[in-house]
Short mmCIF file of C-alpha atoms in Angstrom, two decimals:
data_model
loop_
_atom_site.label_atom_id
_atom_site.label_comp_id
_atom_site.label_asym_id
_atom_site.label_seq_id
_atom_site.Cartn_x
_atom_site.Cartn_y
_atom_site.Cartn_z
CA MET A 1 12.95 1.17 109.59
CA PRO A 2 13.38 -2.14 108.88
CA LEU A 3 10.05 -4.10 110.71
CA SER A 4 11.36 -5.52 113.86
CA HIS A 5 13.06 -8.78 114.75
CA HIS A 6 9.83 -8.36 117.65
CA HIS A 7 7.29 -8.30 115.89
CA ILE A 8 8.27 -10.71 113.35
CA ARG A 9 8.86 -13.42 116.34
CA THR A 10 5.62 -12.97 117.61
CA THR A 11 4.05 -13.43 114.77
CA ILE A 12 5.73 -16.09 114.30
CA ASP A 13 4.86 -17.74 118.26
CA ALA A 14 1.37 -16.81 117.56
CA TYR A 15 1.28 -18.94 114.33
CA LEU A 16 3.42 -21.97 115.82
CA ALA A 17 0.86 -21.53 118.75
CA ARG A 18 -1.74 -23.17 115.91
CA HIS A 19 0.41 -25.16 114.02
CA PRO A 20 3.07 -26.65 117.06
CA HIS A 21 3.38 -29.37 114.43
CA GLU A 22 5.21 -27.53 111.93
CA ARG A 23 8.06 -26.20 114.74
CA GLU A 24 10.16 -29.14 113.34
CA GLN A 25 9.75 -27.87 109.47
CA LEU A 26 10.36 -24.20 109.85
CA GLY A 27 13.19 -24.88 112.13
CA ALA A 28 15.61 -23.31 109.56
CA LEU A 29 13.39 -20.13 109.96
CA LEU A 30 13.59 -20.01 113.83
CA ASP A 31 17.25 -20.87 113.71
CA ALA A 32 18.19 -17.53 110.88
CA LEU A 33 15.30 -15.52 112.85
CA ASP A 34 17.75 -16.49 116.44
CA ARG A 35 21.03 -15.77 113.66
CA THR A 36 19.92 -13.07 112.45
CA GLY A 37 17.28 -10.28 114.63
CA ASP A 38 15.88 -7.72 112.25
CA GLU A 39 18.20 -8.56 109.56
CA ILE A 40 16.22 -10.96 108.38
CA ALA A 41 13.22 -8.74 106.91
CA SER A 42 16.01 -7.20 104.93
CA ARG A 43 16.21 -8.69 101.39
CA SER A 44 20.24 -8.54 101.39
CA THR A 45 20.78 -11.32 104.65
CA PHE A 46 20.86 -14.19 102.05
CA THR A 47 21.42 -16.59 104.06
CA GLY A 48 17.37 -16.50 104.09
CA HIS A 49 14.79 -13.79 104.85
CA VAL A 50 11.58 -12.83 105.18
CA THR A 51 8.77 -12.34 102.18
CA CYS A 52 4.92 -11.68 102.52
CA GLY A 53 2.14 -13.47 100.28
CA THR A 54 -1.24 -11.77 100.06
CA ILE A 55 -3.87 -14.66 99.98
CA VAL A 56 -7.00 -13.46 98.57
CA VAL A 57 -10.37 -15.29 98.83
CA ASP A 58 -13.03 -13.90 96.32
CA PRO A 59 -17.05 -14.48 97.56
CA LEU A 60 -17.11 -17.12 95.04
CA GLY A 61 -14.30 -19.17 97.03
CA ARG A 62 -11.31 -18.62 94.19
CA VAL A 63 -8.29 -17.73 95.21
CA LEU A 64 -6.28 -14.69 93.68
CA HIS A 65 -3.15 -16.35 91.58
CA VAL A 66 -0.97 -13.97 89.50
CA LEU A 67 1.83 -15.17 86.81
CA HIS A 68 5.25 -14.07 88.05
CA LEU A 69 7.63 -13.49 85.64
CA ALA A 70 10.94 -14.02 87.66
CA SER A 71 9.80 -17.80 88.14
CA GLY A 72 7.12 -18.46 85.56
CA LYS A 73 5.31 -19.85 88.60
CA VAL A 74 1.64 -19.44 89.25
CA LEU A 75 1.94 -18.33 92.87
CA PRO A 76 -0.08 -15.52 94.88
CA PRO A 77 0.64 -12.49 94.66
CA GLY A 78 3.70 -11.61 97.38
CA GLY A 79 7.30 -10.82 97.69
CA HIS A 80 9.74 -8.79 99.69
CA THR A 81 9.16 -6.54 102.78
CA GLU A 82 10.16 -2.50 102.77
CA PRO A 83 11.47 -0.37 105.01
CA ALA A 84 8.01 2.12 105.04
CA ASP A 85 6.15 -1.33 106.14
CA ASP A 86 4.38 -0.80 109.62
CA SER A 87 3.45 -4.25 109.57
CA LEU A 88 4.07 -8.20 108.27
CA ALA A 89 0.19 -8.62 107.28
CA ALA A 90 0.82 -4.38 105.52
CA ALA A 91 3.81 -5.93 103.70
CA ALA A 92 1.27 -8.26 102.31
CA LEU A 93 -1.34 -5.75 101.12
CA ARG A 94 0.90 -3.43 99.05
CA GLU A 95 2.30 -6.26 97.35
CA LEU A 96 -1.05 -6.92 96.25
CA HIS A 97 -1.51 -3.66 94.89
CA GLU A 98 1.52 -3.19 93.52
CA GLU A 99 1.40 -6.60 91.59
CA THR A 100 -2.59 -6.44 91.16
CA GLY A 101 -3.34 -2.69 91.89
CA ILE A 102 -6.27 -4.18 93.67
CA PRO A 103 -6.98 -1.57 96.58
CA PRO A 104 -5.81 -2.19 100.35
CA ARG A 105 -9.83 -1.15 100.90
CA ASP A 106 -11.20 -3.62 98.72
CA VAL A 107 -9.88 -7.02 100.67
CA THR A 108 -10.68 -7.15 104.49
CA PRO A 109 -8.36 -9.97 106.83
CA TRP A 110 -9.91 -13.01 107.19
CA PRO A 111 -11.65 -13.38 110.81
CA GLY A 112 -9.05 -14.62 113.47
CA TYR A 113 -5.97 -14.40 110.64
CA GLU A 114 -5.49 -10.26 110.72
CA THR A 115 -2.58 -10.90 112.81
CA VAL A 116 -1.06 -14.61 112.62
CA PRO A 117 -0.64 -16.19 108.71
CA LEU A 118 -2.20 -18.65 107.59
CA ASP A 119 0.43 -20.96 106.80
CA ILE A 120 4.02 -20.13 106.26
CA ASP A 121 6.40 -21.84 103.41
CA ILE A 122 10.55 -21.92 103.25
CA HIS A 123 10.95 -22.63 99.58
CA ASP A 124 14.61 -21.59 97.58
CA ILE A 125 15.81 -18.82 95.46
CA ASP A 126 18.08 -18.93 92.45
CA ALA A 127 20.88 -17.13 92.06
CA HIS A 128 21.21 -14.20 89.61
CA PRO A 129 24.24 -13.14 89.02
CA GLY A 130 23.16 -10.80 86.95
CA LYS A 131 21.68 -8.68 90.50
CA GLY A 132 25.15 -10.23 92.74
CA GLU A 133 22.18 -12.10 94.51
CA PRO A 134 23.34 -16.10 95.42
CA GLY A 135 21.21 -18.80 95.90
CA HIS A 136 19.31 -17.79 99.03
CA ARG A 137 16.10 -18.52 100.93
CA HIS A 138 12.79 -17.07 101.52
CA PHE A 139 11.00 -17.63 104.90
CA ASP A 140 6.96 -17.05 102.79
CA LEU A 141 4.59 -15.38 105.48
CA ARG A 142 0.99 -15.75 103.68
CA PHE A 143 -2.18 -13.58 104.96
CA LEU A 144 -5.11 -14.46 104.39
CA PHE A 145 -8.03 -11.84 103.17
CA ARG A 146 -11.64 -12.17 101.60
CA LEU A 147 -12.64 -9.36 98.48
CA HIS A 148 -15.38 -7.60 99.39
CA THR A 149 -17.52 -7.59 95.94
CA ALA A 150 -18.57 -10.69 93.90
CA THR A 151 -18.05 -8.31 90.79
CA GLU A 152 -15.14 -8.02 88.79
CA VAL A 153 -12.27 -5.90 90.33
CA PRO A 154 -10.43 -3.59 87.97
CA VAL A 155 -6.48 -5.13 87.68
CA VAL A 156 -3.59 -2.94 86.89
CA LEU A 157 -0.24 -5.35 86.52
CA GLN A 158 2.54 -4.55 87.33
CA GLU A 159 3.78 -5.87 84.63
CA GLU A 160 7.88 -5.49 85.09
CA GLU A 161 6.98 -8.60 86.97
CA VAL A 162 3.27 -9.60 86.57
CA GLY A 163 2.18 -11.54 83.60
CA GLY A 164 -1.76 -12.20 84.52
CA ILE A 165 -3.99 -13.14 87.01
CA GLU A 166 -6.35 -16.36 87.39
CA TRP A 167 -8.90 -16.92 89.87
CA ARG A 168 -8.41 -20.34 91.11
CA PRO A 169 -11.15 -22.85 93.14
CA VAL A 170 -9.27 -24.44 95.93
CA ASP A 171 -9.06 -27.85 95.38
CA ARG A 172 -6.64 -26.35 91.95
CA VAL A 173 -3.83 -23.88 94.39
CA THR A 174 -0.44 -24.55 93.73
CA SER A 175 0.87 -25.02 97.10
CA PRO A 176 -0.20 -27.96 99.29
CA THR A 177 -0.23 -26.87 102.20
CA LEU A 178 -1.68 -23.52 100.89
CA ARG A 179 -4.69 -26.08 99.82
CA GLU A 180 -4.45 -27.72 102.72
CA LYS A 181 -5.44 -25.32 104.64
CA LEU A 182 -7.72 -23.79 103.04
CA LEU A 183 -10.49 -26.73 102.52
CA LYS A 184 -10.38 -27.21 106.35
CA LEU A 185 -11.06 -22.89 106.97
CA PRO A 186 -14.51 -22.90 108.53
CA PRO A 187 -17.34 -20.54 106.11
CA VAL A 188 -17.44 -16.88 106.94
CA ALA A 189 -20.28 -14.48 107.59
CA ALA A 190 -21.26 -11.86 105.37
CA ARG A 191 -20.41 -9.40 107.39
CA ALA A 192 -17.72 -6.98 105.84
CA THR A 193 -16.74 -5.32 109.33
CA ALA A 194 -13.44 -5.40 110.33
CA ASN A 195 -12.50 -4.62 113.56
CA ALA A 196 -9.53 -3.60 115.83
CA SER A 197 -8.91 -3.00 119.88
CA ALA A 198 -6.00 -1.81 121.86
CA LEU A 199 -5.32 -3.88 125.73
CA ILE A 200 -3.51 -1.15 127.19
CA TYR A 201 -1.24 -1.72 129.78
CA ASN A 202 0.96 0.18 132.27
CA ASP A 203 3.93 -0.90 134.53
CA ARG A 204 1.73 -1.34 137.76
CA GLY A 205 -0.11 -4.02 135.97
CA GLU A 206 -3.18 -2.11 135.34
CA TYR A 207 -4.82 -2.09 132.34
CA LEU A 208 -6.91 1.03 131.01
CA LEU A 209 -10.86 0.94 130.05
CA HIS A 210 -12.92 3.02 128.29
CA LEU A 211 -16.73 3.90 130.13
CA ARG A 212 -18.84 4.18 126.54
CA ASP A 213 -22.30 6.28 126.91
CA TYR A 214 -25.29 4.08 128.19
CA PHE A 215 -27.75 4.78 124.58
CA PRO A 216 -28.70 1.36 124.15
CA GLY A 217 -30.30 0.77 120.56
CA ARG A 218 -27.81 3.19 119.66
CA ILE A 219 -24.33 1.92 120.20
CA TRP A 220 -22.11 -1.39 120.68
CA GLU A 221 -22.15 -2.25 124.65
CA PRO A 222 -23.85 0.95 125.83
CA GLY A 223 -23.16 1.59 129.76
CA MET A 224 -20.10 -0.60 129.41
CA TRP A 225 -16.45 -0.79 130.43
CA SER A 226 -14.14 -2.19 126.98
CA LEU A 227 -11.10 -1.62 124.84
CA LEU A 228 -11.09 1.24 122.78
CA GLY A 229 -11.04 0.84 119.09
CA GLY A 230 -13.55 0.87 116.22
CA GLY A 231 -14.19 -0.43 112.71
CA LYS A 232 -11.92 -0.64 109.70
CA GLU A 233 -12.58 3.31 107.76
CA PRO A 234 -11.54 3.04 103.95
CA GLN A 235 -8.54 5.42 104.38
CA ASP A 236 -6.89 2.31 106.71
CA ALA A 237 -5.09 -0.07 105.11
CA THR A 238 -4.80 -2.44 108.11
CA LEU A 239 -6.08 -2.75 111.14
CA GLU A 240 -3.33 -1.74 112.60
CA HIS A 241 -3.44 1.85 110.52
CA THR A 242 -7.50 1.11 111.83
CA VAL A 243 -6.77 1.05 116.16
CA ARG A 244 -3.79 4.00 115.55
CA ARG A 245 -6.71 5.93 114.22
CA GLU A 246 -9.35 5.00 116.59
CA LEU A 247 -7.22 5.78 119.60
CA ALA A 248 -6.69 9.56 118.05
CA GLU A 249 -10.07 10.86 117.33
CA GLU A 250 -11.44 9.12 120.53
CA ALA A 251 -8.21 9.96 123.89
CA GLY A 252 -6.13 12.04 121.26
CA LEU A 253 -3.04 9.05 121.99
CA ASP A 254 -0.70 8.42 119.96
CA LEU A 255 1.18 4.70 121.71
CA ALA A 256 4.44 4.07 119.85
CA ASP A 257 4.75 0.36 119.61
CA LEU A 258 1.62 -2.15 119.20
CA THR A 259 1.56 -5.42 118.82
CA PRO A 260 -0.62 -8.05 117.73
CA PHE A 261 -2.10 -9.90 120.22
CA GLY A 262 -4.85 -12.33 119.17
CA THR A 263 -8.26 -11.41 118.03
CA GLU A 264 -12.00 -11.50 120.95
CA TYR A 265 -14.74 -12.71 119.40
CA ALA A 266 -17.95 -10.61 120.92
CA SER A 267 -21.44 -10.58 119.60
CA ASP A 268 -22.98 -8.18 118.52
CA ALA A 269 -26.99 -8.55 116.94
CA GLY A 270 -26.50 -12.01 117.14
CA GLU A 271 -23.38 -12.24 114.69
CA THR A 272 -20.30 -12.94 115.99
CA VAL A 273 -17.68 -10.31 115.16
CA PRO A 274 -13.77 -10.80 115.19
CA ILE A 275 -11.77 -8.37 116.74
CA ALA A 276 -8.02 -7.48 116.94
CA ILE A 277 -6.06 -6.62 119.94
CA TYR A 278 -2.67 -4.22 119.77
CA ALA A 279 -1.04 -4.52 123.47
CA ALA A 280 0.81 -0.97 124.06
CA ARG A 281 2.45 -0.10 127.40
CA TRP A 282 1.40 3.94 128.02
CA ASN A 283 2.24 4.76 131.76
CA GLY A 284 0.06 8.43 131.00
CA ASP A 285 -2.85 9.74 133.49
CA PRO A 286 -6.09 9.81 131.51
CA ARG A 287 -7.52 12.70 133.13
CA GLU A 288 -5.36 14.35 131.22
CA LEU A 289 -6.21 12.71 127.82
CA HIS A 290 -9.14 14.23 125.25
CA LEU A 291 -12.02 12.34 125.42
CA THR A 292 -13.98 13.04 122.58
CA GLU A 293 -16.24 9.16 122.88
CA GLY A 294 -17.97 7.88 126.29
CA VAL A 295 -17.75 9.01 129.85
CA MET A 296 -14.24 8.32 130.74
CA LEU A 297 -11.00 6.29 130.96
CA ALA A 298 -9.69 4.92 133.71
CA TRP A 299 -6.47 2.62 135.04
CA PHE A 300 -8.22 -1.62 136.53
CA THR A 301 -6.29 -4.24 137.92
CA PRO A 302 -7.66 -8.03 136.57
CA SER A 303 -8.97 -8.14 140.02
CA ASP A 304 -10.58 -4.87 139.59
CA LEU A 305 -12.42 -6.71 136.62
CA HIS A 306 -15.18 -8.64 139.18
CA ARG A 307 -16.54 -5.29 140.40
CA LEU A 308 -17.21 -3.81 136.26
CA ARG A 309 -20.39 -3.93 134.25
CA ILE A 310 -17.75 -5.63 131.13
CA ALA A 311 -17.99 -8.78 128.51
CA ASP A 312 -16.84 -11.80 130.06
CA THR A 313 -14.53 -11.32 126.36
CA THR A 314 -13.02 -8.11 126.98
CA SER A 315 -12.55 -9.79 130.99
CA ASP A 316 -10.70 -13.23 129.46
CA LEU A 317 -8.58 -10.92 127.06
CA VAL A 318 -7.59 -8.50 129.30
CA ARG A 319 -6.40 -11.77 131.98
CA ARG A 320 -4.71 -13.78 129.42
CA HIS A 321 -2.68 -11.41 128.91
CA ALA A 322 -2.43 -10.27 132.36
CA ALA A 323 -0.65 -14.06 133.06
CA SER A 324 1.59 -13.91 130.04
CA ARG A 325 3.26 -10.45 131.13
CA PRO A 326 7.00 -10.55 131.64
CA ALA A 327 8.11 -11.58 135.87
CA GLY A 328 8.35 -8.65 137.95
CA THR A 329 4.75 -6.72 135.89
CA ALA A 330 1.88 -8.76 138.23
CA PRO A 331 -0.76 -6.54 139.60
CA ARG A 332 -1.01 -5.74 142.82
CA SER A 333 -3.82 -7.45 144.11
CA GLY A 334 -6.23 -6.78 147.29
CA PRO A 335 -5.90 -8.89 149.62
CA GLU A 336 -8.17 -12.19 149.33
CA PRO A 337 -11.18 -12.56 151.76
CA GLU A 338 -10.77 -13.76 154.99
CA GLU A 339 -12.29 -17.10 154.58
CA LYS A 340 -10.11 -17.83 151.11
CA ARG A 341 -6.17 -17.51 153.40
CA LEU A 342 -4.69 -20.80 154.86
CA ALA A 343 -3.26 -19.59 158.07
CA SER A 344 0.33 -19.60 158.03
CA PRO A 345 2.65 -20.55 161.09
CA HIS A 346 2.90 -18.03 163.42
CA GLY A 347 6.25 -15.27 162.86
CA THR A 348 5.92 -17.25 159.39
CA VAL A 349 7.19 -14.70 156.76
CA PRO A 350 6.81 -14.44 152.30
CA ASN A 351 9.87 -15.35 150.45
CA ILE A 352 10.01 -14.02 147.40
CA ILE A 353 11.64 -16.41 144.55
CA GLY A 354 13.85 -15.03 141.87
CA VAL A 355 15.42 -17.76 138.87
CA HIS A 356 18.33 -16.81 137.18
CA LEU A 357 20.17 -19.03 134.01
CA TYR A 358 23.51 -19.04 134.51
CA LEU A 359 24.79 -19.74 130.63
CA GLU A 360 28.49 -20.84 129.98
CA ARG A 361 29.98 -21.17 127.22
CA PRO A 362 32.37 -24.21 126.09
CA ASP A 363 35.54 -21.57 126.66
CA GLY A 364 33.80 -20.87 130.14
CA THR A 365 32.75 -17.22 129.78
CA VAL A 366 29.36 -16.58 131.25
CA LEU A 367 26.40 -14.49 130.28
CA LEU A 368 25.45 -11.44 131.78
CA GLY A 369 23.37 -8.10 130.49
CA LEU A 370 23.68 -4.53 132.39
CA ARG A 371 20.48 -3.21 133.22
CA HIS A 372 18.74 -0.25 131.99
CA PRO A 373 19.73 2.80 133.84
CA ASP A 374 15.74 3.73 134.54
CA SER A 375 15.73 0.30 136.12
CA ALA A 376 14.34 -0.26 140.09
CA PHE A 377 16.68 -2.87 140.55
CA ALA A 378 20.17 -2.53 139.56
CA PRO A 379 20.26 0.25 137.59
CA SER A 380 23.19 0.60 134.79
CA THR A 381 24.72 -2.63 136.36
CA TRP A 382 25.46 -6.25 135.32
CA HIS A 383 22.97 -9.38 135.88
CA VAL A 384 22.68 -12.81 135.00
CA LEU A 385 19.40 -12.94 133.32
CA ALA A 386 16.48 -13.41 135.61
CA GLY A 387 13.18 -13.19 136.64
CA HIS A 388 10.12 -13.57 138.97
CA CYS A 389 8.37 -16.85 139.25
CA GLU A 390 4.52 -15.89 138.06
CA GLN A 391 1.99 -18.86 138.31
CA GLU A 392 4.36 -21.31 137.28
CA ASN A 393 6.77 -23.80 138.48
CA ALA A 394 10.87 -22.44 138.72
CA ILE A 395 11.74 -23.84 135.74
CA ALA A 396 9.10 -23.31 133.52
CA CYS A 397 9.83 -19.49 134.59
CA LEU A 398 13.23 -20.23 133.46
CA ILE A 399 12.06 -20.88 129.71
CA ARG A 400 10.46 -18.25 130.29
CA GLU A 401 11.97 -15.34 130.98
CA ALA A 402 15.36 -16.81 128.87
CA SER A 403 12.92 -16.68 125.49
CA GLU A 404 11.24 -12.96 126.74
CA GLU A 405 14.58 -12.07 127.61
CA ALA A 406 16.87 -13.28 125.11
CA GLY A 407 15.53 -15.83 122.95
CA LEU A 408 17.35 -18.06 123.65
CA HIS A 409 15.28 -22.06 123.59
CA ILE A 410 15.42 -24.07 125.86
CA GLU A 411 14.09 -27.02 127.06
CA ARG A 412 13.67 -28.67 130.63
CA GLN A 413 16.01 -31.94 130.05
CA ASP A 414 18.82 -29.40 129.52
CA VAL A 415 18.38 -27.15 133.10
CA GLU A 416 20.01 -27.93 136.28
CA LEU A 417 20.25 -26.62 139.35
CA VAL A 418 23.59 -25.17 140.50
CA HIS A 419 23.19 -23.33 143.11
CA VAL A 420 20.65 -21.40 145.37
CA VAL A 421 21.49 -17.59 147.41
CA HIS A 422 19.21 -16.80 150.24
CA HIS A 423 19.76 -13.25 150.65
CA ILE A 424 17.87 -9.97 152.01
CA GLY A 425 18.54 -6.29 150.65
CA LYS A 426 17.49 -4.43 153.91
CA PRO A 427 16.69 -5.96 157.30
CA LYS A 428 12.43 -4.72 156.93
CA TYR A 429 12.81 -5.80 153.25
CA PRO A 430 11.06 -9.65 152.28
CA PRO A 431 13.88 -12.16 151.88
CA ARG A 432 14.47 -13.84 148.91
CA MET A 433 15.49 -17.15 147.23
CA GLY A 434 18.15 -17.05 144.25
CA LEU A 435 17.59 -20.32 142.56
CA PHE A 436 20.58 -20.46 140.12
CA PHE A 437 20.37 -22.86 136.78
CA ARG A 438 22.76 -24.52 134.05
CA ALA A 439 21.24 -24.30 130.84
CA ARG A 440 23.82 -27.36 129.54
CA THR A 441 22.71 -26.70 126.06
CA TRP A 442 20.82 -24.12 124.17
CA ARG A 443 19.64 -22.42 120.77
CA GLY A 444 19.64 -18.98 119.71
CA GLU A 445 22.50 -16.11 120.73
CA PRO A 446 21.50 -13.50 122.99
CA THR A 447 19.30 -11.12 121.59
CA LEU A 448 18.17 -7.44 122.83
CA ARG A 449 14.40 -8.21 123.67
CA GLU A 450 13.86 -5.97 126.06
CA PRO A 451 15.56 -2.92 125.58
CA ASP A 452 13.53 -1.03 128.13
CA LYS A 453 14.98 -3.71 130.53
CA CYS A 454 18.50 -4.38 129.67
CA THR A 455 20.56 -2.85 127.29
CA GLN A 456 23.25 -5.42 126.11
CA TRP A 457 24.26 -8.94 126.37
CA ARG A 458 28.18 -9.92 127.22
CA PHE A 459 29.92 -13.17 128.21
CA TRP A 460 32.53 -12.71 130.39
CA ASP A 461 35.58 -14.29 132.17
CA PRO A 462 34.64 -15.17 135.28
CA ALA A 463 38.52 -14.26 136.13
CA ALA A 464 37.30 -11.11 135.10
CA LEU A 465 34.12 -9.99 135.83
CA PRO A 466 32.66 -6.55 135.51
CA ASP A 467 33.41 -4.20 138.78
CA ASP A 468 29.41 -3.48 138.46
CA LEU A 469 27.76 -6.68 138.87
CA VAL A 470 24.83 -6.99 141.26
CA PRO A 471 26.92 -8.48 144.73
CA TYR A 472 24.60 -11.99 145.60
CA THR A 473 25.11 -12.47 141.07
CA ARG A 474 29.11 -12.78 141.88
CA LEU A 475 29.06 -14.54 145.45
CA ALA A 476 26.80 -17.53 143.10
CA ILE A 477 28.99 -17.44 140.21
CA GLY A 478 31.91 -17.88 142.00
CA LYS A 479 30.03 -20.22 143.94
CA ILE A 480 29.07 -22.13 141.17
CA GLN A 481 32.58 -22.20 139.64
CA ASN A 482 33.82 -23.98 143.43
CA GLY A 483 31.15 -26.80 143.60
CA GLU A 484 29.00 -25.54 146.55
CA LEU A 485 25.42 -25.75 146.02
CA TYR A 486 24.28 -22.99 148.52
CA SER A 487 25.07 -19.51 149.80
CA GLU A 488 24.25 -16.99 151.86
CA THR A 489 24.54 -13.39 151.79
CA GLY A 490 22.85 -9.63 153.53
CA TRP A 491 21.60 -11.91 156.63
CA PRO A 492 22.52 -9.66 159.55
CA THR A 493 25.13 -11.83 161.70
#
């Protein structure tokens, strides 16, 4: 199947986090991603589709270029994604092998760029009437690798597409944006080993940690809690293959979805070692796994980490991931020390704050989502896009939830509060304050970004709402239509 919308979106978001000034010039890519969803990976999407380039730097600092016969241009290797590609980086490695014969084992991802492109370029492609292809755009994600050896590598050209190769110094790289980024790269150590680890979490907000054997001088981080993972081996085409192999070998784990999260930099014998981190959700019991290395596996919340012998970089990584997770999935922390708790007035009851998106199109229809049948709250019931506030203000929560759940991009200045509903489910349940915000304008169309929570999005006529709608949501929509700012429901009379 083609590469998922989520994988492509996550990769592009990680790139923009490093290059926020490029958001405007990549507007066409972001619009196409919102508009086409998974189809942006298909070469038959002629409104524009993703391609993958391979930037290979040899030990002499030269960059690999090939003569593409179709365009007559000298460019880095690259091309279209294929349904069998596991990731965008894997697609780049496959294209390298197909066009030049250089196998993936002869290159290593550049430290810090294991899962994030070095450069993204948008360029126009001429029409090919003979192939039935109209003019269209390529959104080229360029991944950076370094060649293991300084000796000349054997090359087997893809003769129907490639006319030759050339190793060029960085200052002669054809793409100006790529050349600029390559010139700014810091030097890397000669260490050729690449590493990958899995950041595994569950729905309770806990993280799976591995207690390593205590063999000082023989293994890395002896007797410490760490993530499952290891070093890249020759048979691993990508670092995702590395972490999947390590999970299978060390614990018999086979996880469906591994999402690139970032890079951890750990110290080993005086060297800084980059480790590509892949995040995955798993709700199993680690006691049932067959562990082949180390002492044990166990679940821990971020609040437990201070009690463990664990590297600061690993601890920071877990906390950073926990802070980025969607609302409602935060771990249950233990009570704070007595001296840190502020006294509350007698009888005070905490209220849970939830934010809700009231999204109304010009025709008056309102966006609702059908919650998953396995949802803990309101299964198989329609509801507005909503979430709980983490350590953030309400509008920031709304903007985050709209992006995470539906791929919608909302700006703070376009948000207004239109209703507050103070509600309670049962007398012993904690009361809730539901804030309904209207987005006057937004970018993108609703897409299923979290299918385990919502199975479809649909715009409904407020005068013909579905029967299976969350009651307080029905009440709030009616009040908003009438221009009323406040309502209450569920409270005993």
